[in-house]
PDB file of C-alpha atoms in Angstrom:
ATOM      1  CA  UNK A   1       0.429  -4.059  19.929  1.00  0.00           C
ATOM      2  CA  UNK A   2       1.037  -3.946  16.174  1.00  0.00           C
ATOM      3  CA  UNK A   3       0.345  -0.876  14.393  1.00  0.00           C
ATOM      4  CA  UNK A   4       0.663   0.008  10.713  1.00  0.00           C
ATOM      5  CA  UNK A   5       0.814   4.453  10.109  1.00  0.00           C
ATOM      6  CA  UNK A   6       0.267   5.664   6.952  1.00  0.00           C
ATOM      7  CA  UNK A   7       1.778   9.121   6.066  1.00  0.00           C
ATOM      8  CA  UNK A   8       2.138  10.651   2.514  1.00  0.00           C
ATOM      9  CA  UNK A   9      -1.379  11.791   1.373  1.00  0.00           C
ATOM     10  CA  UNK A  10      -2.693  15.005   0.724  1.00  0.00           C
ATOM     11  CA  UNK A  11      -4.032  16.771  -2.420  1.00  0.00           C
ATOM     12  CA  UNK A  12      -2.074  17.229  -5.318  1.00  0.00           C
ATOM     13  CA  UNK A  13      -3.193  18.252  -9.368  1.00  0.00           C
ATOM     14  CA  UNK A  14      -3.210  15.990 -11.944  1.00  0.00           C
ATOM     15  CA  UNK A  15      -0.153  14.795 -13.360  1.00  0.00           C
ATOM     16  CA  UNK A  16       1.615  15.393  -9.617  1.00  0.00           C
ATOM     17  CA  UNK A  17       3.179  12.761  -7.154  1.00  0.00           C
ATOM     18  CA  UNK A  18       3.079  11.553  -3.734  1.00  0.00           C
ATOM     19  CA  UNK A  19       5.072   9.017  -1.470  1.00  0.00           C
ATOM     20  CA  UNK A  20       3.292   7.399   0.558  1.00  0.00           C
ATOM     21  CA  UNK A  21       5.102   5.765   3.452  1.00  0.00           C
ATOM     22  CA  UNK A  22       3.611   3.281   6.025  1.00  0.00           C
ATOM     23  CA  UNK A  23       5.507   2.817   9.475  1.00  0.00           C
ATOM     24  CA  UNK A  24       5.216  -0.825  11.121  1.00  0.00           C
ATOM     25  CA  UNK A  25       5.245  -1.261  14.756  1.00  0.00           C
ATOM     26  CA  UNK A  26       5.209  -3.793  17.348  1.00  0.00           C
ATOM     27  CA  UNK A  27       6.626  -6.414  15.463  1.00  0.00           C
ATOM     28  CA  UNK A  28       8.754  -6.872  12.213  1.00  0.00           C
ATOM     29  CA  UNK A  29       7.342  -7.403   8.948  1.00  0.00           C
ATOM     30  CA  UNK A  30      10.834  -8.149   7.430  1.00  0.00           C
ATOM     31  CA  UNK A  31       9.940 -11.479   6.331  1.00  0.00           C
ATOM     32  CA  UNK A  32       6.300 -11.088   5.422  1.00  0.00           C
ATOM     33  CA  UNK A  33       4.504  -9.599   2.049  1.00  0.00           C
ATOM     34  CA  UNK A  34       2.948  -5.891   2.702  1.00  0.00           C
ATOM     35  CA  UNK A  35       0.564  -4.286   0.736  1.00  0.00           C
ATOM     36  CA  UNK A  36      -0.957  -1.208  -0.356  1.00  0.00           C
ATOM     37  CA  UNK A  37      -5.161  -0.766  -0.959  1.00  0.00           C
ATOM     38  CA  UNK A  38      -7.102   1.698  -1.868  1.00  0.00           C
ATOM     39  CA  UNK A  39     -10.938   2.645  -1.563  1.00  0.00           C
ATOM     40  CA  UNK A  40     -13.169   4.980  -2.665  1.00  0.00           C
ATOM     41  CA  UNK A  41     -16.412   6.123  -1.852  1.00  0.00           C
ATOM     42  CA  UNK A  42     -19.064   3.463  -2.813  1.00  0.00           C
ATOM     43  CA  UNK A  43     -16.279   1.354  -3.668  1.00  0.00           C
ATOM     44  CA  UNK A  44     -14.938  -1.936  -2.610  1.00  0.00           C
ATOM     45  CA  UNK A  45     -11.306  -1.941  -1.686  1.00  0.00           C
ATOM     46  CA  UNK A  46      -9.005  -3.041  -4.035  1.00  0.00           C
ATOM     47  CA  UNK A  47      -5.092  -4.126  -4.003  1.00  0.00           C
ATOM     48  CA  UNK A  48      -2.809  -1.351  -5.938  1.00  0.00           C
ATOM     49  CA  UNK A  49       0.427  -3.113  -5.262  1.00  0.00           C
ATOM     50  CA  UNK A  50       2.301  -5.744  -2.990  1.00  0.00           C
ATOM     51  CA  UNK A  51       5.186  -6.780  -2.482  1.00  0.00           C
ATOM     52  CA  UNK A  52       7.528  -9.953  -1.016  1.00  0.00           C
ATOM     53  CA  UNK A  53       9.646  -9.932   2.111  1.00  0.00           C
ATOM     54  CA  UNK A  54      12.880  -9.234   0.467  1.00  0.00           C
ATOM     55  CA  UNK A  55      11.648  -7.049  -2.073  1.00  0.00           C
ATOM     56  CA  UNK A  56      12.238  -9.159  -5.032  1.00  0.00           C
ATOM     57  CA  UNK A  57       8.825  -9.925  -5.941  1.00  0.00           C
ATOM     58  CA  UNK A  58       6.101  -7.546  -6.494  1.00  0.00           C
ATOM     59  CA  UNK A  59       2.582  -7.168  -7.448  1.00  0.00           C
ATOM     60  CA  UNK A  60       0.538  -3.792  -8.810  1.00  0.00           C
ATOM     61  CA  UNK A  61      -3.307  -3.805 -10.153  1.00  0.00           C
ATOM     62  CA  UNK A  62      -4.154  -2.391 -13.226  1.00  0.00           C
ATOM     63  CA  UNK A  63      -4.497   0.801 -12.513  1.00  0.00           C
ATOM     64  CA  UNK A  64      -1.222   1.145 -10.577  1.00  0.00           C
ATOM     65  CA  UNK A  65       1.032  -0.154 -13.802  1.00  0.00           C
ATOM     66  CA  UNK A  66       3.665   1.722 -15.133  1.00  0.00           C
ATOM     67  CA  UNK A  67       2.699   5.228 -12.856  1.00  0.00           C
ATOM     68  CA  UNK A  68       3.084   3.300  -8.995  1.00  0.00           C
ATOM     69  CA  UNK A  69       6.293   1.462  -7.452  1.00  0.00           C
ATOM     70  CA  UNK A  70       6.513  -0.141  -4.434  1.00  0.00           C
ATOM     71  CA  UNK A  71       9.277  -0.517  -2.116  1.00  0.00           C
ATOM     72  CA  UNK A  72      10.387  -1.415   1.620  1.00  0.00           C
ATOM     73  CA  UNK A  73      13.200  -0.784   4.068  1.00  0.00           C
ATOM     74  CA  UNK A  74      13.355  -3.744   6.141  1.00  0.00           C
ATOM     75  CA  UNK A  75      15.364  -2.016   8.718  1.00  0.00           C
ATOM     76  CA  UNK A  76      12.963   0.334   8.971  1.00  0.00           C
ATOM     77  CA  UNK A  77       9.977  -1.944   9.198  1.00  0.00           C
ATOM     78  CA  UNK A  78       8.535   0.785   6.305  1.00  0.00           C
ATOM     79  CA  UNK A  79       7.070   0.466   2.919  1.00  0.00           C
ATOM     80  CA  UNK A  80       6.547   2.810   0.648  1.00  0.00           C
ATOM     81  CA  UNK A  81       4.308   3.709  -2.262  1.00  0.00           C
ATOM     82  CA  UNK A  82       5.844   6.053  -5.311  1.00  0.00           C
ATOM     83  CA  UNK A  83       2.216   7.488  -7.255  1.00  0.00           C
ATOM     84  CA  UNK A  84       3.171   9.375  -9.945  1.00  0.00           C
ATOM     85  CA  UNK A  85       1.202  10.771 -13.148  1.00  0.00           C
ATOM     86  CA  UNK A  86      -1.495  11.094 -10.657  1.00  0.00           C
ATOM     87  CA  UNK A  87      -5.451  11.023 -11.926  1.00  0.00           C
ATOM     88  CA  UNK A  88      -8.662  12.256 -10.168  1.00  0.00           C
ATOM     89  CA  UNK A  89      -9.401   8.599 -10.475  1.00  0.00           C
ATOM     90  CA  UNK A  90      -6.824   7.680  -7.824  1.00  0.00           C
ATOM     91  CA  UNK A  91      -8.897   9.597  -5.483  1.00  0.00           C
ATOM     92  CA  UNK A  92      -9.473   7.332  -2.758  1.00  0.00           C
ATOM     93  CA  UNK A  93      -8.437   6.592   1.050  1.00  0.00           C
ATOM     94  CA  UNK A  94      -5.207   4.266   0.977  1.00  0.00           C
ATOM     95  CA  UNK A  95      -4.598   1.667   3.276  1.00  0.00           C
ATOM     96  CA  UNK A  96      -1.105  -0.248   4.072  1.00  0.00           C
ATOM     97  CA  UNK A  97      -1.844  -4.053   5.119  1.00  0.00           C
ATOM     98  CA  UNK A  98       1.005  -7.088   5.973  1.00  0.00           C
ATOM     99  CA  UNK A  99       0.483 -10.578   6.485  1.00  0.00           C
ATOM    100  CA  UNK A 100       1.199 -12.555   9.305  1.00  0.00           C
ATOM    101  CA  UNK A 101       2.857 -15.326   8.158  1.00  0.00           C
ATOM    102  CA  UNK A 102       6.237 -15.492   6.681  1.00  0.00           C
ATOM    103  CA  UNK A 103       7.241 -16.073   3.426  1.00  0.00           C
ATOM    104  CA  UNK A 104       4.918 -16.950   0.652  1.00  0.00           C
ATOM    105  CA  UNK A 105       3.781 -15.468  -2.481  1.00  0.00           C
ATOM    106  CA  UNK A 106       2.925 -12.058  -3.448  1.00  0.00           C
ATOM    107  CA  UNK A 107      -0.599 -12.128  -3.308  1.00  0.00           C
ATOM    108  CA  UNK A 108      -3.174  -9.251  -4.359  1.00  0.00           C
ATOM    109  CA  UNK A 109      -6.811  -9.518  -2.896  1.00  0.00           C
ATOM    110  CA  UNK A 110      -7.663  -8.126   0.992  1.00  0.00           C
ATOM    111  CA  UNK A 111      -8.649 -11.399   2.917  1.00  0.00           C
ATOM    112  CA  UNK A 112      -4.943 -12.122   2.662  1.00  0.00           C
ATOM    113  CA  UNK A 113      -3.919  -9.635   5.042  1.00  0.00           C
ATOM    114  CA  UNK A 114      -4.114  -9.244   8.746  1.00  0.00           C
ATOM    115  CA  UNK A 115      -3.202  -6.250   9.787  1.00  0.00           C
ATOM    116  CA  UNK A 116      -4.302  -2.889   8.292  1.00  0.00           C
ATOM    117  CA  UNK A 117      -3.163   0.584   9.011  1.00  0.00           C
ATOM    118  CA  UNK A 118      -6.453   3.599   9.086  1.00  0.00           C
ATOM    119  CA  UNK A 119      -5.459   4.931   6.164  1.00  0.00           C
ATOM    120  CA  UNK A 120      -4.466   8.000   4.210  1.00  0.00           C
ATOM    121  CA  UNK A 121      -6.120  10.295   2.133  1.00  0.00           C
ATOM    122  CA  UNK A 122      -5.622  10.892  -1.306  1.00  0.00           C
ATOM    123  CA  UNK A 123      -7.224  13.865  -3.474  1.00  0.00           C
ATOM    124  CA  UNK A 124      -6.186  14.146  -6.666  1.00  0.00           C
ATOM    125  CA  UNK A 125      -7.584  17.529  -8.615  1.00  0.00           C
ATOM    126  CA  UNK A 126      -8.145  17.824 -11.967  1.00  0.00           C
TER     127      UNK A 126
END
């Protein structure tokens, strides 16, 4: 059975940082893009960053430039999201997600992904 754990969230002040980790289980993702989402209340859930199977490639929305980087251990089956300069905005639940298939592009959007993890809060105060 494949599961995807999210750890990392809490609440944290503006202007903090979290890691967010997310643990993959019952099969390897090594070759396939992951991703990290986010959603908040009344909100559709949107893509803050993906990235390739070897790490080489990535993708981050708009709102995750220049404060987010993502990252993965392969021999861990883990990726990780870096948040810094935090905003209340960023308040939102945050979800890790992989494709199935190998290979392919770094793509940003939700219907790309198979498997999702239940997610991890994230409060940010202002």
């Amino acid at each position: 059975q494949v599961q995807l754990v999210e750890s990392g969230g809490g609440l944290v002040q503006a202007g903090g940082s979290l890691r967010l980790s997310c643990v993959a289980s019952g099969r390897t993702f090594s070759s396939s893009t992951m991703g990290w989402f986010r959603q908040a209340p009344g909100k559709e859930r949107e893509t803050v960053a993906a990235i390739s199977w070897s790490g080489g490639d990535t993708y981050y929305g708009d709102s995750a430039k220049g404060r987010f980087t993502i990252s993965r251990d392969n021999a861990k089956n883990t990726v990780y999201l870096q948040m810094n300069s935090l905003k209340p905005e960023d308040t939102a639940v945050y979800y890790c997600a992989a494709r199935r298939v190998a290979g392919g592009a770094v793509l940003a959007g939700t219907r790309f992904y198979d498997y999702w993890g239940q997610g991890t809060q994230v409060t940010v105060s202002s």
